[in-house]
Amino acid sequence: MEKITKALVNENIDEFRQLFLKLHPYDRAKFYVEQSPEVRKRMYYYLSPGEMAEIFDHLDIEEDEYKTYLSEMDPSFIAQMLAQMYADNAVDVLNELDKKEAASYLTMMGDEAAKEIKDLLHYKEYTAGSIMTTEYIAIHANQTVRSAMQILKKEALHAETIYYIYVINEHKQLVGVLSLRELIVSDDDQMIHDIMNDQVVSVLVDEDQEDVARKMKDYDFLALPVVDAANHLLGIITVDDIVDVISEEASDDYSKLAGVADVDIQRSP
Ligand code: ATP
Ligand code: MG
């Protein structure tokens, strides 16, 4: 860490990038928030919007702190960064801004990224829809393992998880699921409908995020698909998003508890 700070202070871009990008994104995020605003501003010049997106995807801060960091960046840099974040995380950031500012970033980014984010912005806070991501992998039942693997290979880089592959019909309704392990161990010529699980556990898009957390825990899945009332696949929620929910809810409950305790103490003579 010291070496990285030194490289930054000495304006040694190559050295900084080489050392910094070797860190796990979580450690990069930790380093980032520990810096002074001046040093952070230097980081925006030394890193691309995509590299900053990775940091923002891993930030462990109170949501209202996003504003502070964004105020240090150029608007077009912010737009490009948001476009390259996972859509669900980008929505968390945009929800903290006033509507006008959020809209301005959406118009600055590419149509595809903007649409994905806009779709998610419609969902109410604390629902499955608000924490899901639309970057999942879906295949069709009437294809072979070979062709499914090709899709997987093409989409793996952008999917939030490749661990589960969801099977949809021609109406985009969820009809099955396969784990990556199950796909890999199958013969190339096998049909997906012969090997998929058709009893899919899913959550409704307006279901409370606490219920989602409970379901994830009960079934021990690493991700859950999110559907609407007509069983159309809308997105997925991965276990790392649920960990955030659980710690949020735990600290909420704790402060409620602490609040009650305070009152009790004040009331006692
Ligand atoms: P591993 O050995 O890593 O656990 P796995 O193939 O057993 O690999 P799991 O995550 O344990 O993967 O999943 C267990 C089973 O549940 C798999 O058969 C998987 O296809 C299935 N599955 C995954 N998601 C769902 C879901 N939403 N509803 C129903 N079944 C699911
Ligand atoms: Mg298993």
mmCIF file with all atom_site columns, C-alpha atoms in Angstrom, residues 101-221:
data_model
loop_
_atom_site.group_PDB
_atom_site.id
_atom_site.type_symbol
_atom_site.label_atom_id
_atom_site.label_alt_id
_atom_site.label_comp_id
_atom_site.label_asym_id
_atom_site.label_entity_id
_atom_site.label_seq_id
_atom_site.pdbx_PDB_ins_code
_atom_site.Cartn_x
_atom_site.Cartn_y
_atom_site.Cartn_z
_atom_site.occupancy
_atom_site.B_iso_or_equiv
_atom_site.pdbx_formal_charge
_atom_site.auth_seq_id
_atom_site.auth_comp_id
_atom_site.auth_asym_id
_atom_site.auth_atom_id
_atom_site.pdbx_PDB_model_num
ATOM 1   C CA . GLU A 1 101 ? -28.601 14.780  -12.045 1.00 0.00 ? 101 GLU A CA 1
ATOM 2   C CA . ALA A 1 102 ? -29.323 11.053  -12.431 1.00 0.00 ? 102 ALA A CA 1
ATOM 3   C CA . ALA A 1 103 ? -31.158 11.690  -15.698 1.00 0.00 ? 103 ALA A CA 1
ATOM 4   C CA . SER A 1 104 ? -28.228 13.703  -17.046 1.00 0.00 ? 104 SER A CA 1
ATOM 5   C CA . TYR A 1 105 ? -25.856 10.754  -16.574 1.00 0.00 ? 105 TYR A CA 1
ATOM 6   C CA . LEU A 1 106 ? -28.323 8.419   -18.244 1.00 0.00 ? 106 LEU A CA 1
ATOM 7   C CA . THR A 1 107 ? -28.492 10.627  -21.328 1.00 0.00 ? 107 THR A CA 1
ATOM 8   C CA . MET A 1 108 ? -24.699 10.795  -21.472 1.00 0.00 ? 108 MET A CA 1
ATOM 9   C CA . MET A 1 109 ? -24.170 7.030   -21.520 1.00 0.00 ? 109 MET A CA 1
ATOM 10  C CA . GLY A 1 110 ? -24.840 4.575   -24.329 1.00 0.00 ? 110 GLY A CA 1
ATOM 11  C CA . ASP A 1 111 ? -28.448 3.555   -25.008 1.00 0.00 ? 111 ASP A CA 1
ATOM 12  C CA . GLU A 1 112 ? -27.952 -0.068  -24.048 1.00 0.00 ? 112 GLU A CA 1
ATOM 13  C CA . ALA A 1 113 ? -26.481 0.633   -20.605 1.00 0.00 ? 113 ALA A CA 1
ATOM 14  C CA . ALA A 1 114 ? -29.020 3.402   -19.980 1.00 0.00 ? 114 ALA A CA 1
ATOM 15  C CA . LYS A 1 115 ? -31.939 1.126   -20.801 1.00 0.00 ? 115 LYS A CA 1
ATOM 16  C CA . GLU A 1 116 ? -30.755 -1.606  -18.454 1.00 0.00 ? 116 GLU A CA 1
ATOM 17  C CA . ILE A 1 117 ? -30.430 0.879   -15.611 1.00 0.00 ? 117 ILE A CA 1
ATOM 18  C CA . LYS A 1 118 ? -33.735 2.644   -16.388 1.00 0.00 ? 118 LYS A CA 1
ATOM 19  C CA . ASP A 1 119 ? -35.566 -0.677  -16.293 1.00 0.00 ? 119 ASP A CA 1
ATOM 20  C CA . LEU A 1 120 ? -34.229 -1.325  -12.805 1.00 0.00 ? 120 LEU A CA 1
ATOM 21  C CA . LEU A 1 121 ? -34.905 2.193   -11.518 1.00 0.00 ? 121 LEU A CA 1
ATOM 22  C CA . HIS A 1 122 ? -38.655 1.524   -11.721 1.00 0.00 ? 122 HIS A CA 1
ATOM 23  C CA . TYR A 1 123 ? -38.647 -1.017  -8.918  1.00 0.00 ? 123 TYR A CA 1
ATOM 24  C CA . LYS A 1 124 ? -39.503 0.000   -5.369  1.00 0.00 ? 124 LYS A CA 1
ATOM 25  C CA . GLU A 1 125 ? -36.748 0.082   -2.764  1.00 0.00 ? 125 GLU A CA 1
ATOM 26  C CA . TYR A 1 126 ? -36.349 -3.050  -0.598  1.00 0.00 ? 126 TYR A CA 1
ATOM 27  C CA . THR A 1 127 ? -37.982 -5.297  -3.205  1.00 0.00 ? 127 THR A CA 1
ATOM 28  C CA . ALA A 1 128 ? -36.356 -8.124  -5.129  1.00 0.00 ? 128 ALA A CA 1
ATOM 29  C CA . GLY A 1 129 ? -36.553 -5.966  -8.245  1.00 0.00 ? 129 GLY A CA 1
ATOM 30  C CA . SER A 1 130 ? -34.472 -3.231  -6.651  1.00 0.00 ? 130 SER A CA 1
ATOM 31  C CA . ILE A 1 131 ? -31.552 -5.532  -5.877  1.00 0.00 ? 131 ILE A CA 1
ATOM 32  C CA . MET A 1 132 ? -31.637 -7.812  -8.912  1.00 0.00 ? 132 MET A CA 1
ATOM 33  C CA . THR A 1 133 ? -29.344 -7.545  -11.901 1.00 0.00 ? 133 THR A CA 1
ATOM 34  C CA . THR A 1 134 ? -30.295 -8.203  -15.490 1.00 0.00 ? 134 THR A CA 1
ATOM 35  C CA . GLU A 1 135 ? -26.885 -9.615  -16.380 1.00 0.00 ? 135 GLU A CA 1
ATOM 36  C CA . TYR A 1 136 ? -27.768 -13.319 -16.271 1.00 0.00 ? 136 TYR A CA 1
ATOM 37  C CA . ILE A 1 137 ? -27.303 -16.163 -18.714 1.00 0.00 ? 137 ILE A CA 1
ATOM 38  C CA . ALA A 1 138 ? -30.386 -17.686 -20.331 1.00 0.00 ? 138 ALA A CA 1
ATOM 39  C CA . ILE A 1 139 ? -30.644 -20.506 -22.846 1.00 0.00 ? 139 ILE A CA 1
ATOM 40  C CA . HIS A 1 140 ? -33.462 -22.461 -24.485 1.00 0.00 ? 140 HIS A CA 1
ATOM 41  C CA . ALA A 1 141 ? -34.644 -25.964 -23.624 1.00 0.00 ? 141 ALA A CA 1
ATOM 42  C CA . ASN A 1 142 ? -34.548 -27.249 -27.184 1.00 0.00 ? 142 ASN A CA 1
ATOM 43  C CA . GLN A 1 143 ? -30.862 -26.730 -27.741 1.00 0.00 ? 143 GLN A CA 1
ATOM 44  C CA . THR A 1 144 ? -27.869 -28.977 -27.187 1.00 0.00 ? 144 THR A CA 1
ATOM 45  C CA . VAL A 1 145 ? -25.285 -28.720 -24.448 1.00 0.00 ? 145 VAL A CA 1
ATOM 46  C CA . ARG A 1 146 ? -22.778 -27.806 -27.160 1.00 0.00 ? 146 ARG A CA 1
ATOM 47  C CA . SER A 1 147 ? -24.700 -24.755 -28.310 1.00 0.00 ? 147 SER A CA 1
ATOM 48  C CA . ALA A 1 148 ? -25.469 -23.782 -24.713 1.00 0.00 ? 148 ALA A CA 1
ATOM 49  C CA . MET A 1 149 ? -21.735 -23.843 -23.964 1.00 0.00 ? 149 MET A CA 1
ATOM 50  C CA . GLN A 1 150 ? -21.161 -21.513 -26.892 1.00 0.00 ? 150 GLN A CA 1
ATOM 51  C CA . ILE A 1 151 ? -23.657 -19.028 -25.470 1.00 0.00 ? 151 ILE A CA 1
ATOM 52  C CA . LEU A 1 152 ? -22.082 -19.352 -22.060 1.00 0.00 ? 152 LEU A CA 1
ATOM 53  C CA . LYS A 1 153 ? -18.644 -18.653 -23.464 1.00 0.00 ? 153 LYS A CA 1
ATOM 54  C CA . LYS A 1 154 ? -19.878 -15.583 -25.285 1.00 0.00 ? 154 LYS A CA 1
ATOM 55  C CA . GLU A 1 155 ? -21.773 -14.105 -22.349 1.00 0.00 ? 155 GLU A CA 1
ATOM 56  C CA . ALA A 1 156 ? -19.649 -15.196 -19.407 1.00 0.00 ? 156 ALA A CA 1
ATOM 57  C CA . LEU A 1 157 ? -17.608 -12.003 -19.243 1.00 0.00 ? 157 LEU A CA 1
ATOM 58  C CA . HIS A 1 158 ? -20.653 -9.803  -18.706 1.00 0.00 ? 158 HIS A CA 1
ATOM 59  C CA . ALA A 1 159 ? -22.855 -12.012 -16.569 1.00 0.00 ? 159 ALA A CA 1
ATOM 60  C CA . GLU A 1 160 ? -22.911 -11.343 -12.830 1.00 0.00 ? 160 GLU A CA 1
ATOM 61  C CA . THR A 1 161 ? -22.646 -15.078 -12.232 1.00 0.00 ? 161 THR A CA 1
ATOM 62  C CA . ILE A 1 162 ? -22.151 -17.989 -14.601 1.00 0.00 ? 162 ILE A CA 1
ATOM 63  C CA . TYR A 1 163 ? -22.772 -20.532 -11.895 1.00 0.00 ? 163 TYR A CA 1
ATOM 64  C CA . TYR A 1 164 ? -26.424 -21.035 -12.848 1.00 0.00 ? 164 TYR A CA 1
ATOM 65  C CA . ILE A 1 165 ? -27.781 -21.031 -16.363 1.00 0.00 ? 165 ILE A CA 1
ATOM 66  C CA . TYR A 1 166 ? -31.504 -20.334 -16.604 1.00 0.00 ? 166 TYR A CA 1
ATOM 67  C CA . VAL A 1 167 ? -33.702 -21.919 -19.239 1.00 0.00 ? 167 VAL A CA 1
ATOM 68  C CA . ILE A 1 168 ? -36.489 -19.871 -20.829 1.00 0.00 ? 168 ILE A CA 1
ATOM 69  C CA . ASN A 1 169 ? -39.167 -20.586 -23.425 1.00 0.00 ? 169 ASN A CA 1
ATOM 70  C CA . GLU A 1 170 ? -40.016 -18.480 -26.460 1.00 0.00 ? 170 GLU A CA 1
ATOM 71  C CA . HIS A 1 171 ? -42.067 -16.117 -24.259 1.00 0.00 ? 171 HIS A CA 1
ATOM 72  C CA . LYS A 1 172 ? -39.092 -15.539 -21.941 1.00 0.00 ? 172 LYS A CA 1
ATOM 73  C CA . GLN A 1 173 ? -40.824 -17.533 -19.216 1.00 0.00 ? 173 GLN A CA 1
ATOM 74  C CA . LEU A 1 174 ? -38.584 -19.394 -16.798 1.00 0.00 ? 174 LEU A CA 1
ATOM 75  C CA . VAL A 1 175 ? -38.848 -23.147 -17.366 1.00 0.00 ? 175 VAL A CA 1
ATOM 76  C CA . GLY A 1 176 ? -35.635 -24.618 -15.973 1.00 0.00 ? 176 GLY A CA 1
ATOM 77  C CA . VAL A 1 177 ? -32.217 -24.196 -14.410 1.00 0.00 ? 177 VAL A CA 1
ATOM 78  C CA . LEU A 1 178 ? -28.825 -25.874 -14.632 1.00 0.00 ? 178 LEU A CA 1
ATOM 79  C CA . SER A 1 179 ? -25.679 -25.393 -12.618 1.00 0.00 ? 179 SER A CA 1
ATOM 80  C CA . LEU A 1 180 ? -22.444 -24.827 -14.484 1.00 0.00 ? 180 LEU A CA 1
ATOM 81  C CA . ARG A 1 181 ? -21.215 -28.108 -13.062 1.00 0.00 ? 181 ARG A CA 1
ATOM 82  C CA . GLU A 1 182 ? -24.231 -29.954 -14.471 1.00 0.00 ? 182 GLU A CA 1
ATOM 83  C CA . LEU A 1 183 ? -23.683 -28.402 -17.885 1.00 0.00 ? 183 LEU A CA 1
ATOM 84  C CA . ILE A 1 184 ? -19.976 -29.166 -18.002 1.00 0.00 ? 184 ILE A CA 1
ATOM 85  C CA . VAL A 1 185 ? -20.336 -32.835 -17.061 1.00 0.00 ? 185 VAL A CA 1
ATOM 86  C CA . SER A 1 186 ? -23.029 -33.462 -19.700 1.00 0.00 ? 186 SER A CA 1
ATOM 87  C CA . ASP A 1 187 ? -22.337 -34.803 -23.186 1.00 0.00 ? 187 ASP A CA 1
ATOM 88  C CA . ASP A 1 188 ? -22.183 -32.228 -25.966 1.00 0.00 ? 188 ASP A CA 1
ATOM 89  C CA . ASP A 1 189 ? -25.113 -33.778 -27.825 1.00 0.00 ? 189 ASP A CA 1
ATOM 90  C CA . GLN A 1 190 ? -27.508 -33.955 -24.877 1.00 0.00 ? 190 GLN A CA 1
ATOM 91  C CA . MET A 1 191 ? -30.576 -31.723 -25.039 1.00 0.00 ? 191 MET A CA 1
ATOM 92  C CA . ILE A 1 192 ? -30.999 -29.083 -22.336 1.00 0.00 ? 192 ILE A CA 1
ATOM 93  C CA . HIS A 1 193 ? -34.599 -30.160 -21.603 1.00 0.00 ? 193 HIS A CA 1
ATOM 94  C CA . ASP A 1 194 ? -33.323 -33.632 -20.744 1.00 0.00 ? 194 ASP A CA 1
ATOM 95  C CA . ILE A 1 195 ? -30.837 -32.462 -18.145 1.00 0.00 ? 195 ILE A CA 1
ATOM 96  C CA . MET A 1 196 ? -32.341 -29.260 -16.696 1.00 0.00 ? 196 MET A CA 1
ATOM 97  C CA . ASN A 1 197 ? -34.197 -29.038 -13.380 1.00 0.00 ? 197 ASN A CA 1
ATOM 98  C CA . ASP A 1 198 ? -37.745 -27.943 -14.135 1.00 0.00 ? 198 ASP A CA 1
ATOM 99  C CA . GLN A 1 199 ? -38.808 -27.305 -10.527 1.00 0.00 ? 199 GLN A CA 1
ATOM 100 C CA . VAL A 1 200 ? -37.299 -23.844 -10.354 1.00 0.00 ? 200 VAL A CA 1
ATOM 101 C CA . VAL A 1 201 ? -37.344 -21.865 -7.143  1.00 0.00 ? 201 VAL A CA 1
ATOM 102 C CA . SER A 1 202 ? -37.807 -18.178 -7.945  1.00 0.00 ? 202 SER A CA 1
ATOM 103 C CA . VAL A 1 203 ? -38.797 -14.934 -6.260  1.00 0.00 ? 203 VAL A CA 1
ATOM 104 C CA . LEU A 1 204 ? -41.383 -12.414 -7.371  1.00 0.00 ? 204 LEU A CA 1
ATOM 105 C CA . VAL A 1 205 ? -40.107 -9.038  -8.455  1.00 0.00 ? 205 VAL A CA 1
ATOM 106 C CA . ASP A 1 206 ? -42.089 -7.159  -5.772  1.00 0.00 ? 206 ASP A CA 1
ATOM 107 C CA . GLU A 1 207 ? -41.215 -9.581  -2.980  1.00 0.00 ? 207 GLU A CA 1
ATOM 108 C CA . ASP A 1 208 ? -39.462 -8.064  0.053   1.00 0.00 ? 208 ASP A CA 1
ATOM 109 C CA . GLN A 1 209 ? -35.676 -8.370  -0.050  1.00 0.00 ? 209 GLN A CA 1
ATOM 110 C CA . GLU A 1 210 ? -35.711 -9.947  3.416   1.00 0.00 ? 210 GLU A CA 1
ATOM 111 C CA . ASP A 1 211 ? -37.814 -12.806 2.071   1.00 0.00 ? 211 ASP A CA 1
ATOM 112 C CA . VAL A 1 212 ? -35.339 -13.205 -0.765  1.00 0.00 ? 212 VAL A CA 1
ATOM 113 C CA . ALA A 1 213 ? -32.519 -13.466 1.769   1.00 0.00 ? 213 ALA A CA 1
ATOM 114 C CA . ARG A 1 214 ? -34.439 -16.107 3.681   1.00 0.00 ? 214 ARG A CA 1
ATOM 115 C CA . LYS A 1 215 ? -35.128 -18.161 0.557   1.00 0.00 ? 215 LYS A CA 1
ATOM 116 C CA . MET A 1 216 ? -31.508 -17.974 -0.531  1.00 0.00 ? 216 MET A CA 1
ATOM 117 C CA . LYS A 1 217 ? -30.440 -19.224 2.886   1.00 0.00 ? 217 LYS A CA 1
ATOM 118 C CA . ASP A 1 218 ? -33.066 -21.968 3.103   1.00 0.00 ? 218 ASP A CA 1
ATOM 119 C CA . TYR A 1 219 ? -32.282 -23.420 -0.327  1.00 0.00 ? 219 TYR A CA 1
ATOM 120 C CA . ASP A 1 220 ? -28.542 -22.730 -0.193  1.00 0.00 ? 220 ASP A CA 1
ATOM 121 C CA . PHE A 1 221 ? -28.435 -21.376 -3.736  1.00 0.00 ? 221 PHE A CA 1
#
